[in-house]
Coordinates of C-alpha atoms in Angstrom, one line a residue:
M300 CA 37.8 -19.1 9.8
R301 CA 35.0 -16.5 8.6
T302 CA 35.2 -12.9 9.2
L303 CA 31.3 -11.2 9.0
S304 CA 30.9 -8.3 6.7
T305 CA 28.7 -5.4 7.4
P306 CA 26.8 -3.6 4.8
S307 CA 28.5 0.1 4.4
P308 CA 25.3 2.9 4.8
A309 CA 26.5 4.2 0.7
L310 CA 24.4 1.0 0.1
I311 CA 21.2 2.7 1.1
F312 CA 22.6 6.9 0.6
P313 CA 23.9 8.6 -2.5
Q314 CA 27.5 10.4 -2.4
N315 CA 27.0 13.9 -0.6
S316 CA 23.2 13.1 -0.2
H317 CA 20.5 13.8 1.5
S318 CA 18.3 10.9 1.7
F319 CA 14.7 11.3 4.5
Q320 CA 13.7 8.0 5.5
N321 CA 10.3 7.2 8.7
G322 CA 11.3 11.4 9.3
R323 CA 14.2 10.7 9.5
G324 CA 17.4 13.1 7.7
S325 CA 20.7 11.9 7.9
S326 CA 23.9 12.3 5.2
T327 CA 26.1 9.5 4.5
S328 CA 29.4 9.8 2.4
S329 CA 30.9 7.9 0.5
S330 CA 34.2 6.7 -1.8
S331 CA 32.8 6.1 -5.3
I332 CA 34.2 6.4 -8.5
T333 CA 31.0 7.3 -10.5
G334 CA 29.3 9.1 -8.7
E335 CA 26.3 6.3 -7.8
T336 CA 25.4 4.8 -5.2
V337 CA 27.5 1.7 -4.5
A338 CA 27.5 -1.9 -2.2
M339 CA 29.5 -2.0 0.0
V340 CA 31.6 -3.8 2.6
H341 CA 33.3 -3.6 6.0
S342 CA 34.5 -5.8 8.3
P343 CA 32.4 -5.5 11.8
P344 CA 34.6 -2.9 13.7
P345 CA 38.4 -4.0 15.6
T346 CA 37.6 -5.4 19.6
R347 CA 39.8 -2.6 21.3
L348 CA 42.0 0.1 21.0
T349 CA 46.0 0.0 20.2
H350 CA 47.4 3.5 20.6
P351 CA 47.1 5.5 24.5
L352 CA 45.7 7.7 23.8
I353 CA 43.0 6.9 22.1
Q354 CA 42.1 3.9 24.7
L355 CA 42.2 6.8 27.4
A356 CA 39.7 9.1 25.3
S357 CA 37.9 5.8 24.3
K358 CA 37.4 5.3 28.0
H359 CA 36.2 9.0 28.4
Q360 CA 33.4 8.7 26.0
K361 CA 31.9 4.2 28.2
E362 CA 31.6 6.4 30.6
Q363 CA 29.6 9.6 29.1
A364 CA 27.8 6.5 27.5
N365 CA 24.5 5.3 29.4
I366 CA 23.0 3.8 26.5
D367 CA 25.3 0.9 27.1
R368 CA 24.6 -0.3 30.2
L369 CA 20.9 -1.1 28.6
P370 CA 21.1 -4.8 28.7
D371 CA 20.5 -6.5 25.6
H372 CA 17.4 -7.4 25.4
S373 CA 15.8 -3.2 25.2
M374 CA 18.6 -1.7 22.9
I375 CA 17.6 -4.7 20.4
Q376 CA 14.1 -3.2 21.3
I377 CA 15.0 0.7 20.3
F378 CA 16.7 -0.6 17.6
S379 CA 14.2 -2.4 16.3
F380 CA 12.1 0.5 15.9
L381 CA 15.3 2.2 13.1
P382 CA 14.6 2.4 9.7
T383 CA 17.3 -0.3 7.9
N384 CA 19.9 2.5 6.2
Q385 CA 20.5 3.4 10.3
L386 CA 20.9 -0.2 11.6
C387 CA 23.3 -0.8 9.3
R388 CA 24.6 2.8 10.8
C389 CA 24.6 0.6 13.7
A390 CA 26.0 -1.6 12.9
R391 CA 30.0 -0.2 13.0
V392 CA 29.0 1.7 16.2
C393 CA 30.8 -1.0 18.5
R394 CA 31.4 -5.0 18.2
R395 CA 28.3 -4.6 21.1
W396 CA 26.3 -2.7 18.4
Y397 CA 27.2 -4.8 15.3
N398 CA 25.5 -8.1 17.1
L399 CA 23.2 -7.7 18.3
A400 CA 21.9 -4.8 14.4
W401 CA 22.5 -7.9 13.1
D402 CA 20.1 -10.3 15.9
P403 CA 17.3 -12.2 13.3
R404 CA 14.7 -10.7 15.1
L405 CA 15.7 -7.1 13.2
W406 CA 15.5 -8.4 10.6
R407 CA 11.8 -9.4 9.2
T408 CA 11.3 -6.6 7.7
I409 CA 14.1 -4.3 5.2
C410 CA 12.5 -0.6 3.8
L411 CA 14.4 0.8 0.8
T412 CA 13.3 4.3 -0.5
G413 CA 15.4 6.2 -3.5
E414 CA 16.0 7.0 -6.8
T415 CA 19.3 6.5 -7.1
I416 CA 19.6 3.8 -4.9
N417 CA 21.1 1.0 -6.8
V418 CA 19.0 -1.7 -5.4
D419 CA 20.1 -4.8 -7.2
R420 CA 23.9 -4.4 -5.3
A421 CA 21.9 -3.1 -2.0
L422 CA 19.9 -7.0 -2.0
K423 CA 21.9 -8.8 -3.2
V424 CA 24.6 -7.6 -0.3
L425 CA 21.9 -8.2 2.7
T426 CA 20.4 -10.8 2.2
R427 CA 24.8 -12.6 1.6
R428 CA 24.4 -11.3 5.0
L429 CA 21.2 -12.6 6.7
C430 CA 21.8 -15.9 4.5
Q431 CA 24.7 -16.6 7.3
D432 CA 23.7 -18.5 9.4
T433 CA 21.0 -20.3 7.3
P434 CA 22.9 -21.1 3.9
N435 CA 21.5 -19.7 0.7
V436 CA 18.2 -18.6 2.5
C437 CA 16.8 -15.7 4.0
L438 CA 14.3 -18.1 7.5
M439 CA 12.9 -14.4 8.4
L440 CA 13.0 -12.6 5.9
E441 CA 9.0 -11.1 5.9
T442 CA 8.6 -8.6 4.2
V443 CA 10.5 -6.0 0.9
I444 CA 9.0 -2.3 0.7
V445 CA 11.7 -0.5 -1.7
S446 CA 8.5 1.4 -3.9
G447 CA 10.4 4.3 -6.1
C448 CA 13.2 2.5 -6.6
R449 CA 14.1 2.3 -9.2
R450 CA 16.7 1.5 -10.7
L451 CA 15.3 -1.6 -9.2
T452 CA 15.6 -4.3 -12.2
D453 CA 14.8 -7.8 -12.9
R454 CA 18.3 -8.9 -11.0
G455 CA 16.8 -7.9 -7.6
L456 CA 13.7 -9.1 -7.8
Y457 CA 15.3 -12.6 -8.2
T458 CA 17.6 -12.5 -5.5
I459 CA 14.7 -12.4 -3.5
A460 CA 13.3 -14.9 -4.5
Q461 CA 15.8 -17.3 -4.6
C462 CA 17.1 -16.3 -0.7
C463 CA 12.9 -14.8 0.9
P464 CA 10.9 -18.6 1.3
E465 CA 9.4 -16.8 4.0
L466 CA 8.3 -13.4 2.7
R467 CA 5.1 -12.9 2.7
K468 CA 4.8 -8.8 2.1
L469 CA 6.5 -7.4 -1.2
E470 CA 5.9 -3.1 -2.3
V471 CA 7.6 -2.6 -5.4
S472 CA 5.4 0.7 -6.4
G473 CA 6.7 2.7 -8.4
C474 CA 9.3 0.5 -10.5
Y475 CA 8.6 0.4 -13.5
N476 CA 11.5 -1.7 -14.7
I477 CA 10.4 -4.9 -13.7
S478 CA 9.1 -7.5 -15.8
N479 CA 5.9 -10.1 -15.9
E480 CA 9.3 -13.4 -15.6
A481 CA 10.8 -11.7 -12.1
V482 CA 7.4 -11.5 -10.7
F483 CA 6.3 -14.4 -11.6
D484 CA 9.9 -15.8 -10.0
V485 CA 8.2 -14.4 -6.7
V486 CA 5.0 -15.9 -6.9
S487 CA 6.8 -19.0 -7.3
L488 CA 9.2 -19.5 -6.1
C489 CA 8.0 -17.7 -2.4
P490 CA 4.5 -20.0 -1.7
N491 CA 3.6 -17.9 1.0
L492 CA 3.7 -13.7 0.2
E493 CA 0.7 -12.3 0.7
H494 CA 0.7 -9.2 0.5
L495 CA 1.8 -7.8 -4.0
D496 CA 2.0 -4.5 -4.2
V497 CA 3.2 -3.3 -8.5
S498 CA 1.6 0.0 -8.2
G499 CA 3.5 1.5 -11.2
C500 CA 5.3 -1.0 -12.8
S501 CA 4.3 -0.6 -15.9
K502 CA 5.6 -3.2 -18.1
V503 CA 3.9 -6.1 -15.4
T504 CA 0.9 -7.4 -17.3
C505 CA -0.4 -10.5 -15.0
I506 CA 0.3 -12.5 -12.1
S507 CA 1.0 -15.8 -13.4
L508 CA 3.4 -18.9 -11.9
T509 CA 6.5 -19.7 -14.3
R510 CA 5.8 -22.7 -17.1
E511 CA 8.5 -25.2 -14.1
A512 CA 6.6 -23.9 -11.3
S513 CA 2.8 -24.9 -13.2
I514 CA 4.3 -28.4 -14.1
K515 CA 6.0 -29.0 -10.8
L516 CA 2.5 -28.7 -9.4
S517 CA -1.6 -30.4 -9.6
P518 CA -3.6 -29.2 -12.7
L519 CA -5.3 -27.0 -9.5
H520 CA -1.8 -24.8 -9.7
G521 CA -4.4 -21.5 -9.7
K522 CA -4.9 -21.9 -5.8
Q523 CA -1.1 -22.3 -4.6
I524 CA -1.1 -18.8 -5.5
S525 CA -1.9 -17.3 -2.1
I526 CA -2.0 -13.7 -2.8
R527 CA -5.4 -12.4 -0.7
Y528 CA -3.4 -8.5 -1.0
L529 CA -2.5 -6.7 -4.9
D530 CA -2.7 -3.6 -5.9
M531 CA -2.0 -3.0 -10.0
T532 CA -2.5 0.5 -10.0
D533 CA -1.2 2.6 -12.9
C534 CA -0.7 -0.8 -14.7
F535 CA -1.5 0.4 -17.7
V536 CA -0.6 -2.0 -20.5
L537 CA -2.7 -4.5 -18.1
E538 CA -6.1 -5.6 -19.7
D539 CA -8.5 -9.0 -19.6
E540 CA -6.5 -11.7 -21.1
G541 CA -4.7 -10.7 -18.0
L542 CA -6.7 -10.0 -16.0
H543 CA -8.1 -13.0 -16.2
T544 CA -5.2 -15.1 -15.9
I545 CA -5.0 -13.2 -12.1
A546 CA -7.9 -14.0 -11.5
A547 CA -7.1 -18.2 -12.5
H548 CA -4.6 -18.1 -10.3
C549 CA -5.4 -15.9 -7.4
T550 CA -8.1 -17.1 -5.9
Q551 CA -8.2 -15.9 -2.8
L552 CA -7.9 -12.0 -3.5
T553 CA -10.0 -10.1 -1.1
H554 CA -8.6 -6.6 -1.8
L555 CA -6.9 -6.3 -5.8
Y556 CA -6.9 -2.8 -6.8
L557 CA -7.0 -1.9 -10.4
R558 CA -6.9 2.1 -10.6
R559 CA -6.8 3.6 -13.5
C560 CA -6.1 0.7 -15.5
V561 CA -8.1 2.1 -18.2
R562 CA -7.4 -1.5 -21.2
I563 CA -10.0 -3.1 -19.5
T564 CA -13.5 -4.2 -19.4
D565 CA -16.8 -5.4 -18.1
E566 CA -15.4 -8.7 -20.0
G567 CA -12.5 -8.2 -17.4
L568 CA -14.8 -8.2 -14.6
R569 CA -17.0 -11.0 -15.4
Y570 CA -14.0 -13.3 -15.3
L571 CA -12.5 -11.6 -12.2
M572 CA -16.1 -12.5 -10.9
I573 CA -16.0 -16.2 -11.5
Y574 CA -13.0 -17.0 -9.3
C575 CA -13.1 -15.2 -7.3
T576 CA -15.4 -14.7 -5.3
S577 CA -14.5 -13.8 -1.7
I578 CA -12.8 -9.5 -2.6
K579 CA -13.6 -7.4 0.0
E580 CA -12.4 -4.1 -1.3
L581 CA -12.4 -3.7 -4.9
S582 CA -11.3 0.3 -8.1
V583 CA -11.5 -0.2 -10.5
S584 CA -11.3 4.1 -10.4
D585 CA -10.9 6.0 -13.9
C586 CA -11.7 2.4 -16.0
R587 CA -13.1 4.4 -18.3
F588 CA -15.0 1.2 -20.4
V589 CA -16.7 -0.4 -17.1
S590 CA -20.0 0.5 -17.7
D591 CA -23.7 -1.0 -16.1
F592 CA -22.5 -4.8 -16.9
G593 CA -19.7 -4.6 -15.0
M594 CA -21.7 -3.6 -12.4
R595 CA -23.6 -6.4 -12.7
E596 CA -21.2 -8.8 -12.2
I597 CA -19.9 -6.9 -9.8
A598 CA -22.5 -6.7 -7.9
K599 CA -22.2 -11.7 -7.3
L600 CA -20.6 -10.2 -4.8
E601 CA -23.5 -10.0 -2.2
S602 CA -22.5 -9.2 0.9
R603 CA -18.9 -9.0 1.2
L604 CA -18.0 -6.6 -0.8
R605 CA -16.9 -3.7 1.9
Y606 CA -15.7 -1.4 -0.9
L607 CA -16.0 -0.2 -3.3
S608 CA -14.1 2.7 -6.2
I609 CA -16.2 3.6 -9.4
A610 CA -14.7 7.1 -9.3
H611 CA -14.7 8.3 -13.3
C612 CA -16.1 5.4 -14.5
G613 CA -18.3 8.2 -17.0
R614 CA -20.7 4.6 -19.2
I615 CA -22.2 3.7 -14.6
T616 CA -25.2 4.9 -14.1
D617 CA -28.6 5.3 -11.8
V618 CA -28.5 1.5 -13.6
G619 CA -24.9 -0.5 -11.7
I620 CA -25.8 2.0 -8.9
R621 CA -29.6 -0.2 -8.0
Y622 CA -27.3 -3.5 -9.0
I623 CA -24.8 -3.0 -6.6
A624 CA -27.9 -1.5 -4.4
K625 CA -30.3 -4.4 -4.6
Y626 CA -26.7 -7.3 -4.3
C627 CA -24.0 -5.9 -2.0
S628 CA -26.0 -4.7 1.3
K629 CA -23.3 -5.1 3.7
L630 CA -21.1 -2.0 1.6
R631 CA -19.0 0.9 3.6
Y632 CA -17.5 2.8 1.7
L633 CA -18.4 3.7 -2.2
N634 CA -16.2 5.8 -4.5
A635 CA -18.7 7.2 -7.3
R636 CA -17.0 10.7 -8.0
G637 CA -17.5 11.5 -11.3
C638 CA -20.2 8.8 -12.8
E639 CA -22.0 11.7 -13.9
G640 CA -25.0 9.7 -14.4
I641 CA -26.3 8.9 -11.2
T642 CA -28.9 10.8 -10.4
D643 CA -31.3 11.2 -7.1
H644 CA -33.6 7.9 -8.6
G645 CA -29.0 6.2 -7.5
A646 CA -27.9 7.8 -4.5
E647 CA -32.3 6.8 -3.8
Y648 CA -31.3 3.6 -4.5
L649 CA -28.5 3.4 -1.6
A650 CA -29.9 4.8 0.8
K651 CA -32.7 2.3 1.1
N652 CA -30.5 -0.7 0.4
C653 CA -26.4 0.0 2.2
T654 CA -28.2 1.5 4.8
K655 CA -24.8 1.2 6.4
L656 CA -22.4 3.0 4.6
K657 CA -20.0 4.9 6.7
S658 CA -17.7 6.9 3.5
L659 CA -19.8 8.5 0.3
D660 CA -18.5 10.1 -2.5
I661 CA -20.4 11.2 -4.7
G662 CA -18.4 15.1 -5.9
K663 CA -19.5 16.3 -9.1
C664 CA -22.6 14.3 -9.8
P665 CA -24.5 17.5 -11.4
L666 CA -28.5 15.4 -11.8
V667 CA -27.8 14.5 -7.6
S668 CA -30.2 17.5 -5.5
D669 CA -31.2 17.5 -2.1
T670 CA -33.5 14.6 -2.4
G671 CA -31.2 12.8 -3.3
L672 CA -29.7 13.3 -0.4
E673 CA -32.7 14.1 2.3
F674 CA -32.9 10.2 1.3
L675 CA -29.3 9.7 1.9
A676 CA -29.9 11.8 5.0
L677 CA -33.3 10.3 6.5
N678 CA -31.3 6.6 5.8
C679 CA -28.0 5.9 5.7
F680 CA -27.7 7.6 9.9
N681 CA -23.8 6.0 10.0
L682 CA -22.6 7.9 7.8
K683 CA -19.2 9.8 9.3
R684 CA -17.5 11.0 5.9
L685 CA -19.6 12.8 2.4
S686 CA -18.0 14.5 -0.6
L687 CA -20.1 16.8 -2.1
K688 CA -17.6 18.2 -4.7
S689 CA -19.0 20.4 -6.9
C690 CA -22.6 19.1 -7.1
E691 CA -24.0 21.6 -8.3
S692 CA -28.0 21.0 -7.6
I693 CA -26.7 21.0 -3.3
T694 CA -27.7 23.9 -1.5
G695 CA -27.9 24.5 1.8
Q696 CA -31.8 23.3 2.5
G697 CA -29.5 19.7 2.0
L698 CA -27.4 19.6 4.0
Q699 CA -29.5 20.7 7.0
I700 CA -30.9 17.7 6.1
V701 CA -28.5 15.5 6.5
A702 CA -26.6 17.4 9.4
A703 CA -30.2 17.0 11.5
N704 CA -30.0 13.8 10.9
C705 CA -26.8 12.5 10.6
F706 CA -24.4 14.0 13.9
D707 CA -22.1 11.6 13.5
L708 CA -20.3 13.5 10.3
Q709 CA -16.7 14.2 10.5
M710 CA -15.7 14.8 7.0
L711 CA -18.3 16.3 4.7
N712 CA -16.6 18.9 0.9
V713 CA -18.6 20.8 -0.5
Q714 CA -16.3 23.0 -2.1
D715 CA -18.0 24.7 -4.7
C716 CA -21.5 24.0 -4.6
D717 CA -23.7 26.6 -4.4
V718 CA -24.8 26.6 -0.4
S719 CA -25.0 29.8 2.1
V720 CA -23.4 30.1 5.3
D721 CA -26.1 29.4 7.4
A722 CA -26.1 26.1 6.2
L723 CA -22.6 25.7 7.5
R724 CA -23.0 27.2 10.5
F725 CA -25.7 24.6 10.7
V726 CA -23.8 21.8 10.9
K727 CA -21.4 22.8 12.3
R728 CA -23.5 23.5 15.5
H729 CA -25.5 19.8 15.0
C730 CA -21.9 17.9 14.0
K731 CA -19.7 19.1 15.7
R732 CA -16.5 16.9 15.0
C733 CA -17.6 17.8 11.3
I734 CA -14.6 19.5 9.4
I735 CA -16.0 21.3 6.2
E736 CA -14.1 21.0 3.0
H737 CA -15.8 24.1 1.3
T738 CA -15.1 27.6 -0.9
N739 CA -17.0 30.5 1.3
P740 CA -14.8 33.0 2.3
A741 CA -17.5 33.9 5.1
F742 CA -16.9 30.9 7.5
F743 CA -15.0 30.3 9.1

């Protein structure tokens, strides 16, 4: 006869520590010789209490516990709002709560956070418990979030790959101990994976299938990876060759974030546009080797591109902006902060071709003046967010033109700009819902 077991809250919290998940705080103490967070297994609570005094106290508490009168479906609905660690706690209250807390419908998501968690052990214990009804596989588990768990290693990811064939979303941001091999295992054994966040994983240099999986598939096996959302922010060692591999294997990408991947060049973007023609959102912020030639490649996405971030790409000028404006007419968001080569001509190209812009950041572009703002104000009536931070050539006159034409403006950043109090008050009168971020102490 099998004895069911429940992971202890010690899975989630270290000894005598306080942690917060989903805005809720809790503390747990566990007996550990080493003082580290460990995975422990407890049997389910006993069915009945034997001592007469304990029975009397239990009966009195039961009469006051109105929550026990709720039907099972209501309890499960309440439990569905609890994070992973609290759900494990509830499973230790009583036999009924134990059975409800381990209802498979509550385990579509596992979320673990904290630098001291022995997350490899936690994932092993949790997946083993979830596999009891369906040996060796967790068919209900679709999302695993272990962001910031620095003790996560390849062993933990291998556990996920082996036990979670229906996995659709995986976030391991900030887990810098995982390597390419572990990521390859996950994408090879979880064919439904669509969302992958490996930001801050400095050892990850590409996304691909394992050699074994490649041999089993057809020559077009690259199309077998169904990832649509990929965040590789702060993967510093990612190079053009790695991006080429990613593009060849993840042809269904629609969202790609390469912020601070400082080794990426225009050549890497050329590879990307050959294979990934469905990208809607792209960020190459702080990729200092990306230039106007890279913008020419990105422009091949044409009207499919809705979001583009090229912040602090110092080699981009009006020429690159002209490519984007000419071919990507349905662009909604553009972040070009710190692109000091952009002038009023670039703003004019954008205004006349990307008339559906809703968010624009041209902060720290000292060559953009009131003339460029006038073009934007007279063409981009749908602007809701505009950042002009540290634009030295902007004056109050330009702001007044924007306020008189863009009535739906909700956020305006004019920090470190030489604008008068009267101009800021004019903006406030015409754009009543607008939040103004400024550095003028006389305006409040």
